[in-house]
Coordinates of C-alpha atoms in Angstrom, one line a residue:
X1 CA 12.4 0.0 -43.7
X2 CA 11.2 3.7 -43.1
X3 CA 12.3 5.2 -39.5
X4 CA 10.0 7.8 -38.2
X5 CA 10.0 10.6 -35.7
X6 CA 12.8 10.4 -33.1
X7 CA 14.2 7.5 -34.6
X8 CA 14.2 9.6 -38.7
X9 CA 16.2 12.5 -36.9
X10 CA 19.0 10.6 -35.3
X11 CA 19.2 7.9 -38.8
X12 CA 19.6 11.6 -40.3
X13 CA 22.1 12.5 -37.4
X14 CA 24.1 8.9 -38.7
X15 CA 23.9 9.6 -42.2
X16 CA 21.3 6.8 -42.6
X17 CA 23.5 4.6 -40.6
X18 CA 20.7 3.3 -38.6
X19 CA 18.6 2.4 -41.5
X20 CA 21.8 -0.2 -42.5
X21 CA 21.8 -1.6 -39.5
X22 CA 18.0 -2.5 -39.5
X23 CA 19.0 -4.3 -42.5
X24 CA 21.7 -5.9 -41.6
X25 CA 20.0 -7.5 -38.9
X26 CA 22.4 -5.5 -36.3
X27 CA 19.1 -4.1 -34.6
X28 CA 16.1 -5.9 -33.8
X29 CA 12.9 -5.2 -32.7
X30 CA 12.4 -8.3 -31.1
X31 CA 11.0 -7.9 -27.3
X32 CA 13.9 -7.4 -24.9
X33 CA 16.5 -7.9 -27.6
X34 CA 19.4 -4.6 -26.4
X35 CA 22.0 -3.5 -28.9
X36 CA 24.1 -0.7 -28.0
X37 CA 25.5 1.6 -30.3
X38 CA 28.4 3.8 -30.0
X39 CA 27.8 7.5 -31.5
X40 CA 31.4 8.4 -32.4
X41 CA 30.0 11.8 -31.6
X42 CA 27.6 12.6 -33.7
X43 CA 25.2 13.4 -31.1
X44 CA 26.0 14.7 -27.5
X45 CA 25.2 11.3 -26.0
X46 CA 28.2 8.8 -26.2
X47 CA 26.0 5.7 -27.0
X48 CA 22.9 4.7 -27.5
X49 CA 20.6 1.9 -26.2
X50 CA 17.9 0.3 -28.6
X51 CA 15.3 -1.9 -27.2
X52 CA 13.4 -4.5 -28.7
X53 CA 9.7 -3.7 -27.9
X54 CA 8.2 -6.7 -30.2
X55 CA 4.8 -5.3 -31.8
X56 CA 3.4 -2.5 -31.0
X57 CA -0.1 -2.4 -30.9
X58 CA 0.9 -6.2 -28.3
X59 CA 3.0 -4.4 -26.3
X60 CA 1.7 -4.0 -22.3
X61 CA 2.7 -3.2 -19.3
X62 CA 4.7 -5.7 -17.9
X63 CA 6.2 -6.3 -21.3
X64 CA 7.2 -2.7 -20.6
X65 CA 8.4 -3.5 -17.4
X66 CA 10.6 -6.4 -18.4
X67 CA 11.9 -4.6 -21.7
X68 CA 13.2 -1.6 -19.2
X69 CA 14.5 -4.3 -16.8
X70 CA 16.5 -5.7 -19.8
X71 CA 18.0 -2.6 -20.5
X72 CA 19.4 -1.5 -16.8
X73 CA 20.9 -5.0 -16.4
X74 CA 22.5 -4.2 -19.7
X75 CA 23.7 -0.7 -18.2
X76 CA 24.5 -1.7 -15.3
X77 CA 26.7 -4.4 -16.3
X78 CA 28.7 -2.1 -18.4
X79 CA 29.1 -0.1 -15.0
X80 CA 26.9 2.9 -16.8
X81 CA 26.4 6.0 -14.4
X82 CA 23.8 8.0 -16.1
X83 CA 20.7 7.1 -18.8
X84 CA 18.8 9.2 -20.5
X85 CA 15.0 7.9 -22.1
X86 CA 12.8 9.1 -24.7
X87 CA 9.7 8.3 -23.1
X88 CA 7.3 8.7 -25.6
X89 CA 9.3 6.3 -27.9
X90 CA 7.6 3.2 -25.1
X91 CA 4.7 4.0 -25.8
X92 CA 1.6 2.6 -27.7
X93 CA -2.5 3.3 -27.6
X94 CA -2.6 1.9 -24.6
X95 CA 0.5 3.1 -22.8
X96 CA 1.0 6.6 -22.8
X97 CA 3.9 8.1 -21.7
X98 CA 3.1 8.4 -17.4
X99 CA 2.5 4.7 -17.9
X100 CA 5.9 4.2 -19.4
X101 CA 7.1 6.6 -16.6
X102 CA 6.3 4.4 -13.8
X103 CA 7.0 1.2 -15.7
X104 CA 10.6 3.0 -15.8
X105 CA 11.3 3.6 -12.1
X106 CA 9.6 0.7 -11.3
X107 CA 11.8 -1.9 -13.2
X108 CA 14.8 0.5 -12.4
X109 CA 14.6 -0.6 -9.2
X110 CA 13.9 -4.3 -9.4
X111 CA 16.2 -4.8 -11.8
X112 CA 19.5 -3.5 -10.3
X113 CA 18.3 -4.8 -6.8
X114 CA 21.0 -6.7 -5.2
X115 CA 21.5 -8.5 -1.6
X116 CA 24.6 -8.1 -0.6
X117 CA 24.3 -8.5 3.1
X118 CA 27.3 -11.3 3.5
X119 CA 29.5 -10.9 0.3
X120 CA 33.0 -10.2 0.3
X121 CA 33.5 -6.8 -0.6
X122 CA 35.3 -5.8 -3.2
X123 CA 37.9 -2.8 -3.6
X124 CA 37.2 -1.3 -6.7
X125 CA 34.7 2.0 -5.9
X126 CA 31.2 0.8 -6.9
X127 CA 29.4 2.2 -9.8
X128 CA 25.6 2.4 -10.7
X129 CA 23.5 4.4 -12.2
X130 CA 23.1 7.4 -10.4
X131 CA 20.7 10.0 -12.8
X132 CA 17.9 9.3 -15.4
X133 CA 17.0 11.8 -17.1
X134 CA 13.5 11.4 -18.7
X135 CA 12.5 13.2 -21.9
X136 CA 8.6 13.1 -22.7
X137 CA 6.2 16.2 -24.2
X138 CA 3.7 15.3 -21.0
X139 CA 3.8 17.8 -18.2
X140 CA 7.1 17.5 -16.1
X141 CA 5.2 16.9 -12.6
X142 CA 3.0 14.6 -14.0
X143 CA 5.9 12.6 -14.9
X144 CA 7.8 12.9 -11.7
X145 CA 4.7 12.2 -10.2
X146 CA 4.5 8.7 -12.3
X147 CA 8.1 7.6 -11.6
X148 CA 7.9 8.3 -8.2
X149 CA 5.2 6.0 -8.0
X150 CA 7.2 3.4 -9.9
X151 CA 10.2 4.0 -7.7
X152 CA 8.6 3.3 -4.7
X153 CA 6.7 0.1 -5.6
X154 CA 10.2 -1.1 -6.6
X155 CA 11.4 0.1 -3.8
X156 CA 8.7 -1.7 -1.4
X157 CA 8.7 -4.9 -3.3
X158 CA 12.9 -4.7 -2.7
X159 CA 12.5 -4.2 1.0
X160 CA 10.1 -7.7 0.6
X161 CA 12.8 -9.4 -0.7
X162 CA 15.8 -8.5 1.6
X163 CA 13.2 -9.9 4.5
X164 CA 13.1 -13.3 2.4
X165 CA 16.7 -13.2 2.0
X166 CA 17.8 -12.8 5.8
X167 CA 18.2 -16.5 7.3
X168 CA 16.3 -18.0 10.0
X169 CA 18.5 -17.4 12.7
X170 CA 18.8 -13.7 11.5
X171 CA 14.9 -12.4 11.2
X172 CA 13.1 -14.6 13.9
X173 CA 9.7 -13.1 15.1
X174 CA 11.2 -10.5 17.3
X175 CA 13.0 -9.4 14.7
X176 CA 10.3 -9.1 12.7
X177 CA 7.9 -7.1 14.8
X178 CA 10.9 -5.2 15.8
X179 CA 10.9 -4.5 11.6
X180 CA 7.4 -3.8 11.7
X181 CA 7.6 -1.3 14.6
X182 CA 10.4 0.5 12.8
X183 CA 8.1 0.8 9.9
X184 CA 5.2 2.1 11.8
X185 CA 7.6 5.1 13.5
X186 CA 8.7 6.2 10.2
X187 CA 5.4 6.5 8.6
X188 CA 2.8 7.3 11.7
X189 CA 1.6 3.5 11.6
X190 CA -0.6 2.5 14.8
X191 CA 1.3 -0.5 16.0
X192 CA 0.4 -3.1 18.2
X193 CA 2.5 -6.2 18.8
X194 CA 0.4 -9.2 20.7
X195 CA 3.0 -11.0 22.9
X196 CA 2.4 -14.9 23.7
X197 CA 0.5 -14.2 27.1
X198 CA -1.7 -12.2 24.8
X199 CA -2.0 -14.4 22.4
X200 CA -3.0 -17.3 25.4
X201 CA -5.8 -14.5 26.8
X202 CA -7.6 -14.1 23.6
X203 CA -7.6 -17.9 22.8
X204 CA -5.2 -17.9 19.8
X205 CA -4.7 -21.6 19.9
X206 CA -3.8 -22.3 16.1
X207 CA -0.4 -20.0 16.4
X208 CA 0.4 -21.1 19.7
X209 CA 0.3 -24.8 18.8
X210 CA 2.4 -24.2 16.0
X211 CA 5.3 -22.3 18.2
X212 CA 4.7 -25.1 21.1
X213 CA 8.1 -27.0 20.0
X214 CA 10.0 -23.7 19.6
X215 CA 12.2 -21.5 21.9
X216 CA 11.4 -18.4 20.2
X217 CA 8.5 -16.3 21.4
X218 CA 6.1 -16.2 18.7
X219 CA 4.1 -12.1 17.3
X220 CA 1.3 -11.3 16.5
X221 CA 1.7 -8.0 14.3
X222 CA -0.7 -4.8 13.6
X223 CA 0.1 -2.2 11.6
X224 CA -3.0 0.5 11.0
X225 CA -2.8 3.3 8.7
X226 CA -6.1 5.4 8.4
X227 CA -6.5 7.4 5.1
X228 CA -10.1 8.7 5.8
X229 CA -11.5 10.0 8.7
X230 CA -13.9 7.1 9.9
X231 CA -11.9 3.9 10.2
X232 CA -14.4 2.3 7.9
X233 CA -14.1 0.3 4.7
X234 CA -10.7 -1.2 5.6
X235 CA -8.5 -3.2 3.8
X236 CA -6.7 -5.8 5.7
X237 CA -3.6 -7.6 4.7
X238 CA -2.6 -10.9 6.7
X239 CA 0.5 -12.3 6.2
X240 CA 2.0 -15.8 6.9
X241 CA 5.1 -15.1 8.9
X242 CA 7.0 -18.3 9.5
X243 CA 10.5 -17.6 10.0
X244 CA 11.6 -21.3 9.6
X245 CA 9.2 -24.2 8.5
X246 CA 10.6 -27.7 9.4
X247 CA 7.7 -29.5 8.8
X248 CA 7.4 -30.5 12.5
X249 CA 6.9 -33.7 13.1
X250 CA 5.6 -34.2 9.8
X251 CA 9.4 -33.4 8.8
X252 CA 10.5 -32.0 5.2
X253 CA 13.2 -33.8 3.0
X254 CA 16.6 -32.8 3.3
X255 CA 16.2 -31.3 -0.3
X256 CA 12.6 -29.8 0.8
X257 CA 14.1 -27.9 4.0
X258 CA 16.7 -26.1 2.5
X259 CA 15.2 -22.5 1.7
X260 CA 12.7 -22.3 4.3
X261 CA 13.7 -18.9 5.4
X262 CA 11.5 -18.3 2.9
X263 CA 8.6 -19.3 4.6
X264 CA 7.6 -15.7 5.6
X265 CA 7.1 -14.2 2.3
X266 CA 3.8 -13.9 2.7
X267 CA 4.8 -11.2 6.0
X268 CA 7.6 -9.7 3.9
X269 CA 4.8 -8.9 1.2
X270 CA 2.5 -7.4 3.8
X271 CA 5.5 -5.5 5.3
X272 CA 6.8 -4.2 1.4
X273 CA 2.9 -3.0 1.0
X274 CA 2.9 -1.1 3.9
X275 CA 6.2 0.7 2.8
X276 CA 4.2 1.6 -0.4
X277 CA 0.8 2.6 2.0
X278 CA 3.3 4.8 3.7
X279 CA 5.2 6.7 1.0
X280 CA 2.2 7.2 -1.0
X281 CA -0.6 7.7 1.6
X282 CA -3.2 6.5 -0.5
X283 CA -7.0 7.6 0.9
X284 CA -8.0 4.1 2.1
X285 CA -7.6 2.7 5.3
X286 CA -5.6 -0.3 5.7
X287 CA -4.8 -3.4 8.6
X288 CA -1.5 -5.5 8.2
X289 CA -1.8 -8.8 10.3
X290 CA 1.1 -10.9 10.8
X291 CA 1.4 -14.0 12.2
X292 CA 5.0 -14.9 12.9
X293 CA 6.6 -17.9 14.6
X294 CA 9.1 -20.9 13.3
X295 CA 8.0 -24.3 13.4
X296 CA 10.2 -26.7 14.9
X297 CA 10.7 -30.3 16.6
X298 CA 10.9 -30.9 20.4
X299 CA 9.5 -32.1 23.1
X300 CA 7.1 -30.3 23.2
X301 CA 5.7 -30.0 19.1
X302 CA 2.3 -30.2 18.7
X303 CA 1.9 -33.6 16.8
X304 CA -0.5 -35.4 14.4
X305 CA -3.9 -36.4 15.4
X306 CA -3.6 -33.0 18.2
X307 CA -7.0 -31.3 18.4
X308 CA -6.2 -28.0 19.1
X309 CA -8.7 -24.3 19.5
X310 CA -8.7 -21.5 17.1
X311 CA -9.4 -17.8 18.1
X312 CA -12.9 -18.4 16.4
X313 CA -13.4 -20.8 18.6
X314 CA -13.4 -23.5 15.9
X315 CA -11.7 -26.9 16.5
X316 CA -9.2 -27.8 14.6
X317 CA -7.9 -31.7 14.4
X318 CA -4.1 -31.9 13.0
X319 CA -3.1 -34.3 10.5
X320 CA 0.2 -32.7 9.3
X321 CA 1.7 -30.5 11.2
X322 CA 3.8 -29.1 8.0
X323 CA 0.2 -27.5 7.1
X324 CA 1.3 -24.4 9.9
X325 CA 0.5 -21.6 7.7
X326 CA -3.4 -21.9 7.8
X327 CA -3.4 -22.4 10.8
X328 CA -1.3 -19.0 11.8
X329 CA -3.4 -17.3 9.3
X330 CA -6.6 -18.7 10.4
X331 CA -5.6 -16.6 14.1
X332 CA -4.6 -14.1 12.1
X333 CA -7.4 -13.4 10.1
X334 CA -9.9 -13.4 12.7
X335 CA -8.0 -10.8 14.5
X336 CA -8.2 -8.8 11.6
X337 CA -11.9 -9.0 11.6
X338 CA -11.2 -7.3 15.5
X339 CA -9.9 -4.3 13.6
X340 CA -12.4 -4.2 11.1

């Protein structure tokens, strides 16, 4: 076993202490496989963390991503406050060291994400960690640039999933375009919110069958960004935003309706994209289009066998009403064709 580079000055640093370890089998190379060693001083760090990175010329990035994830659960467990990261030692021919950068912040924040919206709390004084310091021979800003990238897909993808985590009775459609309007003030999003009366002037009859047994007014949201000066070329993004899925009539188990909160990840993914679109302002213009309702039982549920009209003006004739989310979509989706 021959250490090279970084790894040759610090076995130096531990009077070839490393190298026995390697042999011993007390470090591994194996992908996401974190020892931590202590460094009794020797260097000016107090411990260092190895990580398994399997082989090298297989390593990619999400590999990367999951290695780094490994590793902050591992700090972060042990209540760690700051890291510090060779970059250039996660890196291969086809991962240079911006790639490694972004891989960094990205997995930073995914992996120490945490809901804690109704947990008791506890009295001890939280700790996280707080600073990374990154260590690389690419240009600084480049770098920053790269993490900052990272960070804020994390970051986006985190906001996704504390919208899948609030119940039903906590993030119904008005809460949800109230969400969405939030979004579009803090980042200069054009925002229009289509109200039911709307929704019954422009003929959206797939969404407004599925809300029919439900007391809560159903959205229709749009969020525009524009990133070029013609509002041409645009991306759209429509999201399925059922706040609660029963099933309808066509009811779910009592095993397949627990979790259906969950039934508007599809808008929470739109919503965490538009974060991103926002922080990054990427030259491209972009439409989010969310449909949001719940679908419940009452008297008044649309049923099997219904025949109900879409915006496009196509018929549609219901056979199970737990199939809700193409129909929102379908409304939503041709509204998105109105914005181009």
């Amino acid at each position: 076993i021959k250490l090279e580079g970084q790894l040759a000055e610090l076995d130096e640093a531990f009077d070839g202490e490393l190298t026995n370890l390697l042999k011993e089998s007390d470090l591994s190379a194996k992908k996401k496989q974190i020892h931590i060693v202590h460094t009794f001083g020797k260097i000016g760090a107090k411990r260092i963390v190895f990580a398994g990175l399997g082989k090298q010329k297989e390593l990619s990035f999400h590999d990367l991503q999951e290695v780094y994830g490994a590793v902050f659960q591992e700090l972060s467990k042990w209540k760690y406050q700051q890291a510090a990261v060779l970059l250039n030692s996660f890196s291969n021919d086809a991962l240079d060291s911006l790639d490694a950068a972004h891989a960094l912040a990205e997995a930073f924040a995914l992996s120490t994400y945490e809901y804690t919206g109704y947990k008791q709390k506890s009295n001890e004084p939280e700790k996280k960690i707080e600073e990374i310091i990154l260590y690389s021979e690419t240009d600084e800003e480049e770098v920053r640039a790269a993490a900052n990238v990272g960070y804020t897909y994390g970051n986006g993808t985190n906001s996704a999933r504390t919208l899948v985590n609030l119940p039903g009775n906590m993030l119904t459609a008005t809460d949800m375009a109230a969400y969405a309007e939030k979004l579009g003030e803090k980042y200069g999003f054009e925002v229009e919110i289509l109200e039911k009366e709307d929704m019954l002037k422009l003929g959206m009859g797939a969404i407004l069958a599925v809300n029919q047994g439900s007391t809560e007014p159903p959205k229709m949201i749009v969020l525009k960004y524009q990133g070029k000066e013609e509002w041409t070329d645009v991306i759209g993004l429509v999201g399925k935003g059922i706040t609660f899925d029963t099933g309808g009539y066509s009811i779910k188990t009592k095993d397949g309706i627990v979790g259906m909160k969950t039934d508007m990840g599809g808008a929470a993914a739109v919503l965490g994209a538009m974060e991103i679109v926002g922080e990054l302002k990427p030259e491209q213009n972009v439409v989010a289009v969310i449909a949001s309702t719940d679908n419940m039982i009452s008297g008044s549920a649309f049923k099997p066998d219904d025949v109900i009209t879409s915006m496009s003006g196509k018929t549609i004739e219901v056979l199970n009403t737990d199939a809700e989310g193409r129909l929102v979509l379908a409304d939503a989706v041709t509204y998105a064709k109105h914005h181009g």
